[in-house]
CSV table of C-alpha atoms in Angstrom, one decimal:
chain,number,residue,atom,x,y,z
A,20,MET,CA,-23.8,-30.5,-5.4
A,21,ILE,CA,-24.6,-26.9,-6.4
A,22,PHE,CA,-21.7,-25.3,-8.3
A,23,GLN,CA,-21.7,-21.9,-10.0
A,24,MET,CA,-18.9,-19.8,-11.3
A,25,ILE,CA,-18.5,-16.4,-13.0
A,26,VAL,CA,-15.5,-14.8,-14.7
A,27,PRO,CA,-15.6,-11.0,-14.1
A,28,LYS,CA,-15.2,-8.6,-17.0
A,29,GLU,CA,-12.6,-5.9,-17.1
A,30,PRO,CA,-11.5,-3.9,-15.2
A,31,LEU,CA,-12.1,-6.4,-12.3
A,32,GLY,CA,-11.4,-9.3,-14.6
A,33,ASP,CA,-7.8,-8.0,-15.0
A,34,PHE,CA,-7.2,-8.9,-11.4
A,35,VAL,CA,-9.8,-11.6,-10.5
A,36,GLU,CA,-9.7,-14.9,-12.3
A,37,SER,CA,-13.0,-16.3,-11.0
A,38,ILE,CA,-15.6,-16.2,-8.3
A,39,LEU,CA,-17.2,-19.5,-7.5
A,40,TYR,CA,-19.9,-20.8,-5.2
A,41,TYR,CA,-20.5,-24.4,-4.0
A,42,LYS,CA,-22.9,-26.1,-1.6
A,43,ASP,CA,-23.9,-29.7,-0.8
A,44,PHE,CA,-20.6,-31.2,-1.7
A,45,HIS,CA,-20.2,-34.6,-0.1
A,46,PRO,CA,-16.8,-36.2,-0.7
A,47,THR,CA,-16.0,-39.5,0.9
A,48,HIS,CA,-13.0,-38.1,2.8
A,49,GLN,CA,-12.7,-35.2,5.3
A,50,ILE,CA,-9.3,-33.7,4.7
A,51,ASP,CA,-7.5,-32.6,1.6
A,52,ARG,CA,-3.9,-31.5,1.1
A,53,PHE,CA,-4.0,-28.4,-1.1
A,54,LEU,CA,-0.8,-28.0,-3.2
A,55,PRO,CA,0.9,-24.6,-4.0
A,56,ASP,CA,-0.6,-23.3,-7.2
A,57,GLY,CA,0.6,-19.7,-7.3
A,58,ASN,CA,-2.8,-18.3,-6.5
A,59,VAL,CA,-4.1,-16.0,-3.8
A,60,ASN,CA,-7.7,-16.6,-2.6
A,61,LEU,CA,-10.5,-14.9,-0.6
A,62,LEU,CA,-12.9,-17.3,1.0
A,63,ILE,CA,-16.4,-16.6,2.4
A,64,GLU,CA,-18.0,-19.4,4.4
A,65,LEU,CA,-21.8,-19.2,4.7
A,66,THR,CA,-22.8,-21.9,7.1
A,67,GLY,CA,-21.1,-20.5,10.2
A,68,LYS,CA,-19.1,-23.7,10.7
A,69,PRO,CA,-15.5,-23.1,11.8
A,70,GLN,CA,-13.0,-24.4,9.3
A,71,PRO,CA,-9.8,-25.9,10.6
A,72,ILE,CA,-6.3,-26.0,9.1
A,73,TYR,CA,-4.4,-29.1,10.0
A,74,ASP,CA,-0.8,-30.0,10.5
A,75,ASN,CA,0.4,-31.7,7.4
A,76,GLN,CA,2.0,-34.6,9.3
A,77,SER,CA,-0.1,-35.2,12.4
A,78,LEU,CA,-3.4,-33.7,11.0
A,79,LYS,CA,-3.9,-32.0,14.4
A,80,ILE,CA,-5.7,-28.7,14.2
A,81,LEU,CA,-3.3,-25.7,13.9
A,82,GLN,CA,-5.7,-22.9,13.2
A,83,THR,CA,-9.5,-22.3,12.9
A,84,CYS,CA,-11.0,-20.0,10.3
A,85,THR,CA,-14.4,-18.4,10.6
A,86,LYS,CA,-16.7,-16.5,8.3
A,87,THR,CA,-14.2,-14.9,5.9
A,88,TRP,CA,-10.5,-15.4,5.4
A,89,PHE,CA,-7.7,-14.5,3.0
A,90,SER,CA,-5.2,-17.1,1.9
A,91,GLY,CA,-1.8,-15.9,0.6
A,92,ILE,CA,0.4,-17.4,-2.1
A,93,ARG,CA,1.9,-20.7,-0.9
A,94,THR,CA,5.3,-22.4,-1.1
A,95,GLN,CA,4.2,-25.3,1.0
A,96,PRO,CA,1.1,-27.6,1.0
A,97,ILE,CA,-1.7,-27.0,3.4
A,98,SER,CA,-4.1,-29.5,4.8
A,99,ILE,CA,-7.7,-28.2,4.9
A,100,PRO,CA,-11.3,-29.6,5.1
A,101,SER,CA,-12.5,-31.3,2.0
A,102,GLY,CA,-15.5,-29.1,1.7
A,103,PHE,CA,-18.0,-31.6,3.1
A,104,ASP,CA,-21.4,-30.1,3.8
A,105,ILE,CA,-20.4,-26.4,3.7
A,106,GLU,CA,-21.5,-23.4,1.6
A,107,MET,CA,-18.6,-21.4,0.3
A,108,VAL,CA,-17.8,-18.5,-2.0
A,109,VAL,CA,-14.2,-18.5,-3.3
A,110,VAL,CA,-12.5,-15.6,-5.1
A,111,THR,CA,-9.4,-16.6,-7.0
A,112,PHE,CA,-7.1,-13.6,-7.9
A,113,ARG,CA,-5.1,-13.8,-11.1
A,114,LYS,CA,-1.5,-14.8,-10.5
A,115,GLY,CA,0.5,-11.8,-9.3
A,116,ARG,CA,-2.5,-9.5,-9.3
A,117,ALA,CA,-4.0,-9.5,-5.8
A,118,TYR,CA,-2.1,-6.4,-4.7
A,119,PRO,CA,-4.9,-3.8,-5.4
A,120,PHE,CA,-7.0,-5.5,-2.7
A,121,THR,CA,-4.5,-5.4,0.2
A,122,ASP,CA,-3.1,-2.6,2.3
A,123,MET,CA,0.1,-4.6,2.9
A,124,PRO,CA,2.9,-6.1,0.8
A,125,LEU,CA,1.9,-9.6,-0.4
A,126,HIS,CA,4.9,-11.2,1.2
A,127,GLU,CA,3.4,-10.5,4.6
A,128,LEU,CA,0.7,-13.0,3.7
A,129,THR,CA,2.9,-15.7,2.1
A,130,ASP,CA,2.0,-19.2,3.4
A,131,LYS,CA,-0.5,-17.6,5.8
A,132,VAL,CA,-4.3,-17.7,6.2
A,133,VAL,CA,-5.7,-14.7,8.0
A,134,GLU,CA,-9.1,-13.2,8.8
A,135,ALA,CA,-10.2,-11.3,5.6
A,136,ASP,CA,-11.2,-8.2,7.5
A,137,LEU,CA,-7.5,-7.7,8.4
A,138,VAL,CA,-6.7,-7.5,4.7
A,139,LEU,CA,-9.9,-6.1,3.1
A,140,GLY,CA,-11.4,-4.1,5.9
A,141,ASN,CA,-14.6,-4.7,7.9
A,142,HIS,CA,-16.8,-4.2,4.9
A,143,ILE,CA,-16.1,-7.8,3.9
A,144,LEU,CA,-18.0,-9.0,7.0
A,145,SER,CA,-21.0,-6.8,6.0
A,146,LEU,CA,-20.8,-8.4,2.5
A,147,ARG,CA,-21.0,-11.9,4.1
A,148,GLU,CA,-24.0,-10.9,6.1
A,149,ALA,CA,-25.7,-9.6,3.0
A,150,LEU,CA,-24.9,-12.9,1.2
A,151,LEU,CA,-26.8,-14.8,3.8
A,152,GLU,CA,-30.0,-13.1,2.8
A,153,VAL,CA,-29.5,-13.8,-0.9
A,154,PRO,CA,-31.0,-17.3,-1.9
A,155,ASP,CA,-29.9,-17.5,-5.5
A,156,PRO,CA,-26.2,-18.6,-6.0
A,157,LEU,CA,-25.7,-16.5,-9.1
A,158,LYS,CA,-27.0,-13.4,-7.3
A,159,LYS,CA,-24.5,-14.2,-4.5
A,160,LEU,CA,-21.7,-14.3,-7.0
A,161,LYS,CA,-22.9,-11.0,-8.6
A,162,ALA,CA,-23.0,-9.4,-5.1
A,163,VAL,CA,-19.4,-10.4,-4.5
A,164,GLU,CA,-18.4,-9.2,-7.9
A,165,ASP,CA,-20.0,-5.8,-7.4
A,166,PHE,CA,-18.4,-5.5,-3.9
A,167,LEU,CA,-14.9,-6.0,-5.3
A,168,LYS,CA,-15.6,-3.9,-8.4
A,169,TYR,CA,-16.9,-0.8,-6.6
A,170,ARG,CA,-15.0,-1.0,-3.3
A,171,PHE,CA,-11.6,-1.3,-5.0
A,172,ARG,CA,-12.1,0.2,-8.4
A,173,ARG,CA,-9.8,3.2,-7.8
A,174,ARG,CA,-6.9,0.7,-7.2
A,175,PHE,CA,-7.3,-1.1,-10.5
A,176,VAL,CA,-4.0,0.4,-11.9
A,177,PRO,CA,-1.9,-2.5,-13.3
A,178,ASN,CA,1.8,-2.7,-12.6
A,179,GLU,CA,2.9,-3.5,-16.1
A,180,CYS,CA,6.4,-4.5,-15.0
A,181,ILE,CA,5.1,-7.2,-12.6
A,182,HIS,CA,2.4,-8.3,-15.1
A,183,PHE,CA,5.0,-8.8,-17.8
A,184,ALA,CA,7.4,-10.6,-15.5
A,185,VAL,CA,4.7,-13.0,-14.2
A,186,ARG,CA,3.5,-13.7,-17.8
A,187,SER,CA,7.1,-14.4,-18.8
A,188,VAL,CA,7.5,-16.9,-16.0
A,189,LEU,CA,4.2,-18.6,-16.8
A,190,SER,CA,4.4,-18.6,-20.6
A,191,LEU,CA,7.9,-19.7,-21.4
A,192,PRO,CA,8.4,-23.5,-21.6
A,193,GLU,CA,12.0,-23.4,-20.3
A,194,PRO,CA,12.9,-22.2,-16.8
A,195,LEU,CA,14.0,-18.5,-16.6
A,196,THR,CA,17.0,-17.3,-14.6
A,197,LEU,CA,16.7,-14.2,-12.4
A,198,GLU,CA,19.3,-12.5,-14.5
A,199,ARG,CA,17.4,-13.1,-17.7
A,200,LEU,CA,14.1,-12.1,-16.2
A,201,SER,CA,15.6,-8.8,-14.9
A,202,GLN,CA,17.0,-8.1,-18.4
A,203,LYS,CA,13.6,-8.7,-20.0
A,204,VAL,CA,11.8,-6.2,-17.6
A,205,GLY,CA,14.7,-3.7,-17.6
A,206,TYR,CA,15.2,-3.5,-13.8
A,207,SER,CA,18.0,-4.5,-11.6
A,208,GLN,CA,17.8,-7.9,-9.9
A,209,LYS,CA,17.5,-6.3,-6.5
A,210,HIS,CA,14.7,-4.0,-7.5
A,211,LEU,CA,12.8,-6.8,-9.3
A,212,ILE,CA,13.1,-9.0,-6.2
A,213,LYS,CA,11.5,-6.2,-4.1
A,214,LEU,CA,8.7,-5.6,-6.6
A,215,PHE,CA,8.0,-9.3,-6.9
A,216,LYS,CA,7.8,-9.8,-3.1
A,217,ASP,CA,5.6,-6.8,-2.6
A,218,HIS,CA,3.2,-7.5,-5.5
A,219,VAL,CA,3.3,-11.3,-5.9
A,220,GLY,CA,4.3,-12.5,-2.4
A,221,LEU,CA,7.4,-14.4,-3.5
A,222,THR,CA,10.8,-13.7,-4.9
A,223,PRO,CA,11.0,-14.3,-8.7
A,224,LYS,CA,13.1,-17.5,-8.0
A,225,ALA,CA,10.5,-18.9,-5.6
A,226,PHE,CA,7.6,-18.1,-8.0
A,227,MET,CA,9.5,-19.8,-10.8
A,228,LYS,CA,9.8,-22.9,-8.6
A,229,VAL,CA,6.0,-22.9,-7.8
A,230,SER,CA,5.3,-22.4,-11.5
A,231,ARG,CA,7.5,-25.3,-12.5
A,232,PHE,CA,5.8,-27.5,-9.9
A,233,GLN,CA,2.5,-26.6,-11.4
A,234,GLN,CA,3.8,-27.5,-14.9
A,235,ILE,CA,4.7,-30.9,-13.6
A,236,ILE,CA,1.3,-31.4,-12.0
A,237,HIS,CA,-0.5,-30.5,-15.2
A,238,GLN,CA,1.7,-32.8,-17.3
A,239,ILE,CA,0.9,-35.6,-14.9
A,240,GLU,CA,-2.8,-35.0,-15.4
A,241,GLN,CA,-2.4,-35.0,-19.2
A,242,SER,CA,-0.3,-38.1,-19.5
A,243,SER,CA,-1.6,-41.7,-19.4
A,244,THR,CA,1.9,-43.1,-18.7
A,245,ILE,CA,4.4,-41.2,-16.6
A,246,HIS,CA,8.2,-41.5,-17.3
A,247,TRP,CA,9.6,-39.6,-14.3
A,248,ALA,CA,13.1,-39.2,-15.7
A,249,GLU,CA,11.7,-37.7,-18.9
A,250,LEU,CA,9.3,-35.4,-17.0
A,251,ALA,CA,12.2,-34.2,-14.8
A,252,LEU,CA,14.3,-33.3,-17.8
A,253,ASP,CA,11.3,-31.7,-19.6
A,254,THR,CA,10.7,-29.4,-16.7
A,255,GLY,CA,14.3,-28.3,-16.3
A,256,TYR,CA,15.7,-30.7,-13.8
A,257,TYR,CA,19.2,-32.1,-14.5
A,258,ASP,CA,18.8,-35.1,-12.1
A,259,GLN,CA,15.9,-37.0,-10.7
A,260,ALA,CA,17.1,-36.6,-7.0
A,261,HIS,CA,16.6,-32.8,-7.3
A,262,PHE,CA,13.2,-33.4,-9.0
A,263,ILE,CA,12.0,-35.7,-6.2
A,264,HIS,CA,13.3,-33.3,-3.5
A,265,ASP,CA,11.3,-30.4,-4.9
A,266,PHE,CA,8.2,-32.5,-5.6
A,267,ARG,CA,8.2,-33.7,-1.9
A,268,HIS,CA,8.7,-30.1,-0.7
A,269,PHE,CA,5.7,-28.7,-2.6
A,270,SER,CA,3.4,-31.7,-2.1
A,271,GLY,CA,4.6,-33.6,0.9
A,272,PHE,CA,4.7,-36.8,-1.3
A,273,THR,CA,7.1,-38.5,-3.5
A,274,PRO,CA,6.0,-38.5,-7.2
A,275,ALA,CA,4.9,-42.1,-6.9
A,276,GLN,CA,2.9,-41.5,-3.7
A,277,TYR,CA,1.2,-38.5,-5.3
A,278,LEU,CA,0.3,-40.6,-8.4
A,279,ALA,CA,-1.3,-43.3,-6.1
A,280,LEU,CA,-3.3,-40.8,-4.0
A,281,LYS,CA,-4.4,-38.1,-6.4
A,282,ARG,CA,-8.0,-37.9,-7.6
A,283,ASP,CA,-9.7,-35.9,-10.3
A,284,MET,CA,-9.6,-32.5,-8.6
A,285,LEU,CA,-6.3,-30.7,-9.6
A,286,ASN,CA,-4.1,-29.7,-6.6
A,287,TYR,CA,-6.3,-31.5,-4.0
A,288,VAL,CA,-5.1,-34.8,-2.6
A,289,PRO,CA,-7.2,-36.7,0.0
A,290,VAL,CA,-5.2,-37.3,3.2
A,291,GLY,CA,-7.8,-38.1,5.9
């Protein structure tokens, strides 16, 4: 497998977490369930093979993506190809920081995968054509970095309120309430909800739930023995039934099912 990744420097790096390239990946399964991780992604597929999105239950094809697509923040799992025998560039935006690259509020893309030219303009298709002519993986990544840096550089104006609010949700060990978060940023709850939906794609409460789910996933990865009742309490749940309900909502599995199915790649679970 060929795998390369770069981390852009500022100012692009303030908004883009990573740009990665992979090719010749040959997993033993065909379909992964990807869990909500709070991220927004741009994907550029370079083999020309259509990539389906599957129904989480029946695994029937719901949608087919080609060439380039934009994946909004998620509150539900999505079943996608495992990456077998494709060539792909994946741009991962920093949490809550994809807004300079879109001409629409981020909530219009929540739980959706759309053709990237609808979000970024037709130039993204020209970028893909140019990447097909670049043989070196690192040069491909640099071409994507340069495209994002120079095409959108005038939009790299941070919304400090949103950045502070997102950091607060991600950094505090205990769950925040909307009231406390609005007090921290100095805005009314109503105004904060609108800003969050426009810039992040979710309400603050929904983003907190996704963040708490990710906290659970990371704790599972770091623990050799899982005590579910303790984990539920540690992540702010007052009863195990609520914990299991939310876990099933975000993953499609009970915690025990997830533990039995998961492999080494965080947030990807083989399902077919």
